[in-house]
mmCIF file of C-alpha atoms in Angstrom:
data_model
loop_
_atom_site.group_PDB
_atom_site.id
_atom_site.type_symbol
_atom_site.label_atom_id
_atom_site.label_comp_id
_atom_site.label_asym_id
_atom_site.label_seq_id
_atom_site.Cartn_x
_atom_site.Cartn_y
_atom_site.Cartn_z
ATOM 1 C CA PHE A 1 -3.339 -6.996 -26.598
ATOM 2 C CA VAL A 2 -6.688 -5.282 -27.976
ATOM 3 C CA ASP A 3 -8.657 -8.045 -26.629
ATOM 4 C CA HIS A 4 -7.153 -7.536 -23.161
ATOM 5 C CA LEU A 5 -8.155 -3.618 -23.437
ATOM 6 C CA ASP A 6 -11.774 -4.521 -24.508
ATOM 7 C CA ARG A 7 -12.209 -6.673 -21.465
ATOM 8 C CA LEU A 8 -10.974 -4.111 -19.078
ATOM 9 C CA ALA A 9 -13.269 -1.726 -20.900
ATOM 10 C CA ARG A 10 -16.312 -4.400 -20.020
ATOM 11 C CA GLY A 11 -14.938 -4.340 -16.450
ATOM 12 C CA GLU A 12 -13.370 -7.565 -16.580
ATOM 13 C CA ALA A 13 -9.993 -8.516 -15.238
ATOM 14 C CA ILE A 14 -7.355 -9.728 -17.530
ATOM 15 C CA GLU A 15 -4.001 -11.685 -17.065
ATOM 16 C CA LYS A 16 -1.109 -9.557 -18.336
ATOM 17 C CA PRO A 17 1.751 -11.649 -20.258
ATOM 18 C CA VAL A 18 5.203 -10.692 -18.678
ATOM 19 C CA TYR A 19 8.235 -10.134 -21.284
ATOM 20 C CA ASP A 20 11.466 -11.631 -20.066
ATOM 21 C CA TYR A 21 14.011 -8.927 -21.267
ATOM 22 C CA VAL A 22 17.225 -11.166 -20.291
ATOM 23 C CA GLU A 23 15.860 -14.361 -22.172
ATOM 24 C CA HIS A 24 14.049 -12.399 -24.868
ATOM 25 C CA VAL A 25 10.771 -14.482 -24.556
ATOM 26 C CA ARG A 26 7.459 -13.759 -22.825
ATOM 27 C CA ALA A 27 7.891 -15.668 -19.594
ATOM 28 C CA VAL A 28 5.312 -18.046 -18.387
ATOM 29 C CA ARG A 29 4.008 -16.037 -15.339
ATOM 30 C CA THR A 30 1.674 -13.406 -16.108
ATOM 31 C CA VAL A 31 0.111 -10.271 -14.047
ATOM 32 C CA PRO A 32 -3.580 -10.226 -12.838
ATOM 33 C CA ILE A 33 -4.857 -6.834 -13.605
ATOM 34 C CA ALA A 34 -8.085 -5.872 -12.165
ATOM 35 C CA PRO A 35 -10.683 -3.513 -14.189
ATOM 36 C CA ALA A 36 -10.681 0.066 -13.076
ATOM 37 C CA ASP A 37 -12.242 3.170 -13.851
ATOM 38 C CA VAL A 38 -8.913 4.756 -15.358
ATOM 39 C CA VAL A 39 -6.716 2.273 -17.036
ATOM 40 C CA VAL A 40 -3.179 3.624 -18.216
ATOM 41 C CA VAL A 41 -1.311 1.918 -20.822
ATOM 42 C CA ASP A 42 2.061 2.586 -21.955
ATOM 43 C CA GLY A 43 4.348 1.400 -24.791
ATOM 44 C CA ILE A 44 6.489 2.853 -27.303
ATOM 45 C CA LEU A 45 4.323 1.566 -30.188
ATOM 46 C CA LEU A 46 0.997 1.996 -28.874
ATOM 47 C CA PHE A 47 -0.117 4.593 -31.373
ATOM 48 C CA THR A 48 1.216 2.824 -34.233
ATOM 49 C CA ASP A 49 -2.020 0.365 -34.044
ATOM 50 C CA GLY A 50 -5.497 1.858 -35.200
ATOM 51 C CA ARG A 51 -7.250 -0.846 -33.070
ATOM 52 C CA VAL A 52 -5.287 0.537 -29.891
ATOM 53 C CA ARG A 53 -5.629 4.257 -30.904
ATOM 54 C CA ASP A 54 -9.626 3.815 -31.124
ATOM 55 C CA ARG A 55 -9.478 2.368 -27.734
ATOM 56 C CA CYS A 56 -8.040 5.149 -25.930
ATOM 57 C CA ASP A 57 -9.934 8.021 -24.673
ATOM 58 C CA VAL A 58 -7.235 10.522 -24.095
ATOM 59 C CA LYS A 59 -3.556 9.659 -25.904
ATOM 60 C CA VAL A 60 -0.535 11.262 -24.301
ATOM 61 C CA PHE A 61 2.746 10.930 -26.097
ATOM 62 C CA VAL A 62 5.537 11.613 -23.661
ATOM 63 C CA ASP A 63 8.805 12.662 -25.453
ATOM 64 C CA ALA A 64 12.298 12.267 -24.199
ATOM 65 C CA ASP A 65 15.293 13.786 -26.108
ATOM 66 C CA ALA A 66 17.468 11.007 -28.165
ATOM 67 C CA ASP A 67 20.137 11.503 -25.880
ATOM 68 C CA VAL A 68 18.071 10.979 -22.660
ATOM 69 C CA ARG A 69 16.684 7.856 -24.002
ATOM 70 C CA LEU A 70 19.821 6.556 -24.763
ATOM 71 C CA ILE A 71 21.144 7.242 -21.074
ATOM 72 C CA ARG A 72 18.214 5.679 -19.936
ATOM 73 C CA ARG A 73 18.830 2.586 -21.974
ATOM 74 C CA LEU A 74 22.214 2.240 -21.103
ATOM 75 C CA ARG A 75 21.771 2.274 -17.480
ATOM 76 C CA ARG A 76 18.595 0.242 -17.702
ATOM 77 C CA ASP A 77 20.258 -2.595 -19.692
ATOM 78 C CA MET A 78 23.390 -2.664 -17.865
ATOM 79 C CA ALA A 79 22.234 -2.547 -14.115
ATOM 80 C CA HIS A 80 18.887 -4.710 -14.600
ATOM 81 C CA ARG A 81 19.442 -7.048 -17.954
ATOM 82 C CA GLY A 82 23.328 -7.652 -17.442
ATOM 83 C CA ARG A 83 24.385 -6.431 -20.899
ATOM 84 C CA PRO A 84 27.579 -4.865 -21.698
ATOM 85 C CA PHE A 85 27.767 -1.513 -23.024
ATOM 86 C CA GLU A 86 29.221 -2.324 -26.351
ATOM 87 C CA GLU A 87 25.988 -4.838 -27.177
ATOM 88 C CA ILE A 88 23.551 -1.987 -26.208
ATOM 89 C CA LEU A 89 25.588 0.824 -28.260
ATOM 90 C CA ALA A 90 25.097 -1.556 -30.997
ATOM 91 C CA GLN A 91 21.531 -2.620 -30.857
ATOM 92 C CA TYR A 92 20.834 1.229 -30.423
ATOM 93 C CA LEU A 93 22.509 2.213 -33.259
ATOM 94 C CA GLU A 94 21.572 -0.818 -35.570
ATOM 95 C CA THR A 95 18.043 -1.305 -34.605
ATOM 96 C CA VAL A 96 16.365 0.791 -31.908
ATOM 97 C CA ARG A 97 17.328 4.410 -33.203
ATOM 98 C CA PRO A 98 16.008 3.644 -36.849
ATOM 99 C CA MET A 99 13.200 1.711 -35.555
ATOM 100 C CA HIS A 100 12.197 4.795 -33.324
ATOM 101 C CA LEU A 101 12.673 7.110 -36.521
ATOM 102 C CA GLN A 102 10.643 4.827 -38.551
ATOM 103 C CA PHE A 103 7.529 3.907 -36.357
ATOM 104 C CA VAL A 104 7.765 5.527 -32.857
ATOM 105 C CA GLU A 105 8.287 9.107 -34.100
ATOM 106 C CA PRO A 106 5.763 9.458 -36.502
ATOM 107 C CA SER A 107 3.123 8.115 -34.540
ATOM 108 C CA LYS A 108 3.138 11.325 -32.299
ATOM 109 C CA ARG A 109 0.746 12.846 -34.881
ATOM 110 C CA TYR A 110 -2.037 10.663 -33.496
ATOM 111 C CA ALA A 111 -1.359 11.878 -29.987
ATOM 112 C CA ASP A 112 -3.944 14.413 -28.229
ATOM 113 C CA VAL A 113 -1.332 15.563 -25.984
ATOM 114 C CA ILE A 114 2.399 15.608 -26.716
ATOM 115 C CA VAL A 115 4.515 16.074 -23.242
ATOM 116 C CA PRO A 116 7.935 17.539 -23.754
ATOM 117 C CA ARG A 117 10.868 16.870 -21.534
ATOM 118 C CA GLY A 118 9.567 13.402 -20.420
ATOM 119 C CA GLY A 119 7.826 13.035 -17.054
ATOM 120 C CA HIS A 120 9.815 16.330 -15.720
ATOM 121 C CA ASN A 121 6.925 18.726 -17.328
ATOM 122 C CA THR A 122 4.519 19.389 -14.237
ATOM 123 C CA VAL A 123 2.509 21.528 -15.933
ATOM 124 C CA ALA A 124 1.681 18.872 -18.828
ATOM 125 C CA ILE A 125 1.030 16.444 -15.856
ATOM 126 C CA GLU A 126 -1.262 18.418 -14.203
ATOM 127 C CA MET A 127 -3.182 19.514 -17.116
ATOM 128 C CA ILE A 128 -3.738 15.422 -17.977
ATOM 129 C CA VAL A 129 -4.696 14.461 -14.806
ATOM 130 C CA ALA A 130 -7.415 17.177 -14.494
ATOM 131 C CA LYS A 131 -8.787 15.973 -18.121
ATOM 132 C CA ILE A 132 -8.878 12.199 -16.616
ATOM 133 C CA GLN A 133 -10.826 13.881 -13.609
ATOM 134 C CA ARG A 134 -13.294 15.615 -15.819
ATOM 135 C CA ARG A 135 -14.080 12.517 -17.620
ATOM 136 C CA LEU A 136 -14.379 10.628 -14.721
ATOM 137 C CA GLN A 137 -16.969 12.880 -13.134
ATOM 138 C CA LEU A 138 -18.965 12.683 -16.399
ATOM 139 C CA ARG A 139 -19.308 9.251 -15.956
ATOM 140 C CA THR A 140 -20.252 9.362 -12.259
ATOM 141 C CA ALA A 141 -22.729 12.197 -12.602
ATOM 142 C CA PRO A 142 -26.126 11.039 -11.931
ATOM 143 C CA ALA A 143 -28.662 10.908 -14.686
ATOM 144 C CA GLY A 144 -30.260 14.242 -15.490
ATOM 145 C CA ALA A 145 -27.528 16.007 -13.449
ATOM 146 C CA ALA A 146 -25.584 18.988 -15.226
ATOM 147 C CA ALA A 147 -22.104 18.079 -15.765
ATOM 148 C CA PRO A 148 -19.708 20.312 -16.906
ATOM 149 C CA SER A 149 -19.400 20.294 -20.859
ATOM 150 C CA GLU A 150 -17.023 17.974 -22.600
ATOM 151 C CA GLY A 151 -16.395 16.369 -25.741
ATOM 152 C CA ALA A 152 -18.756 13.663 -27.009
ATOM 153 C CA ARG A 153 -16.857 10.533 -25.759
ATOM 154 C CA PRO A 154 -16.733 10.377 -21.970
#
């Protein structure tokens, strides 16, 4: 993953692996990802690895209440992964919730921005978009042109 982030930062395309959640293994197929001016990566364990954190210009932790996370998991796993309710609940109580508390929740401290209420916080989303737009403007500003002052790292 770190190598893929480095390659994208250098303007190179990658072949993103695909995980098969029904079979619990990495699938044979991959998805081509072209380089872009902005690369958004998501995952619940991103901030637990310092190498990944170091490669992120803006680190956003999207927070959601535990009951919302459980309901989303139930709906997703039943509808898209064909898992029975009892299996999903057992996995959540035995593994998912304890691992969330041990690894995911503490990783919030590495975020630059914590967005409460998940994706329903339009003010926070607008602020993040504005931040990304300012960074893009700095990168594309002609040499010697006055650009709005921003942190040391574009």
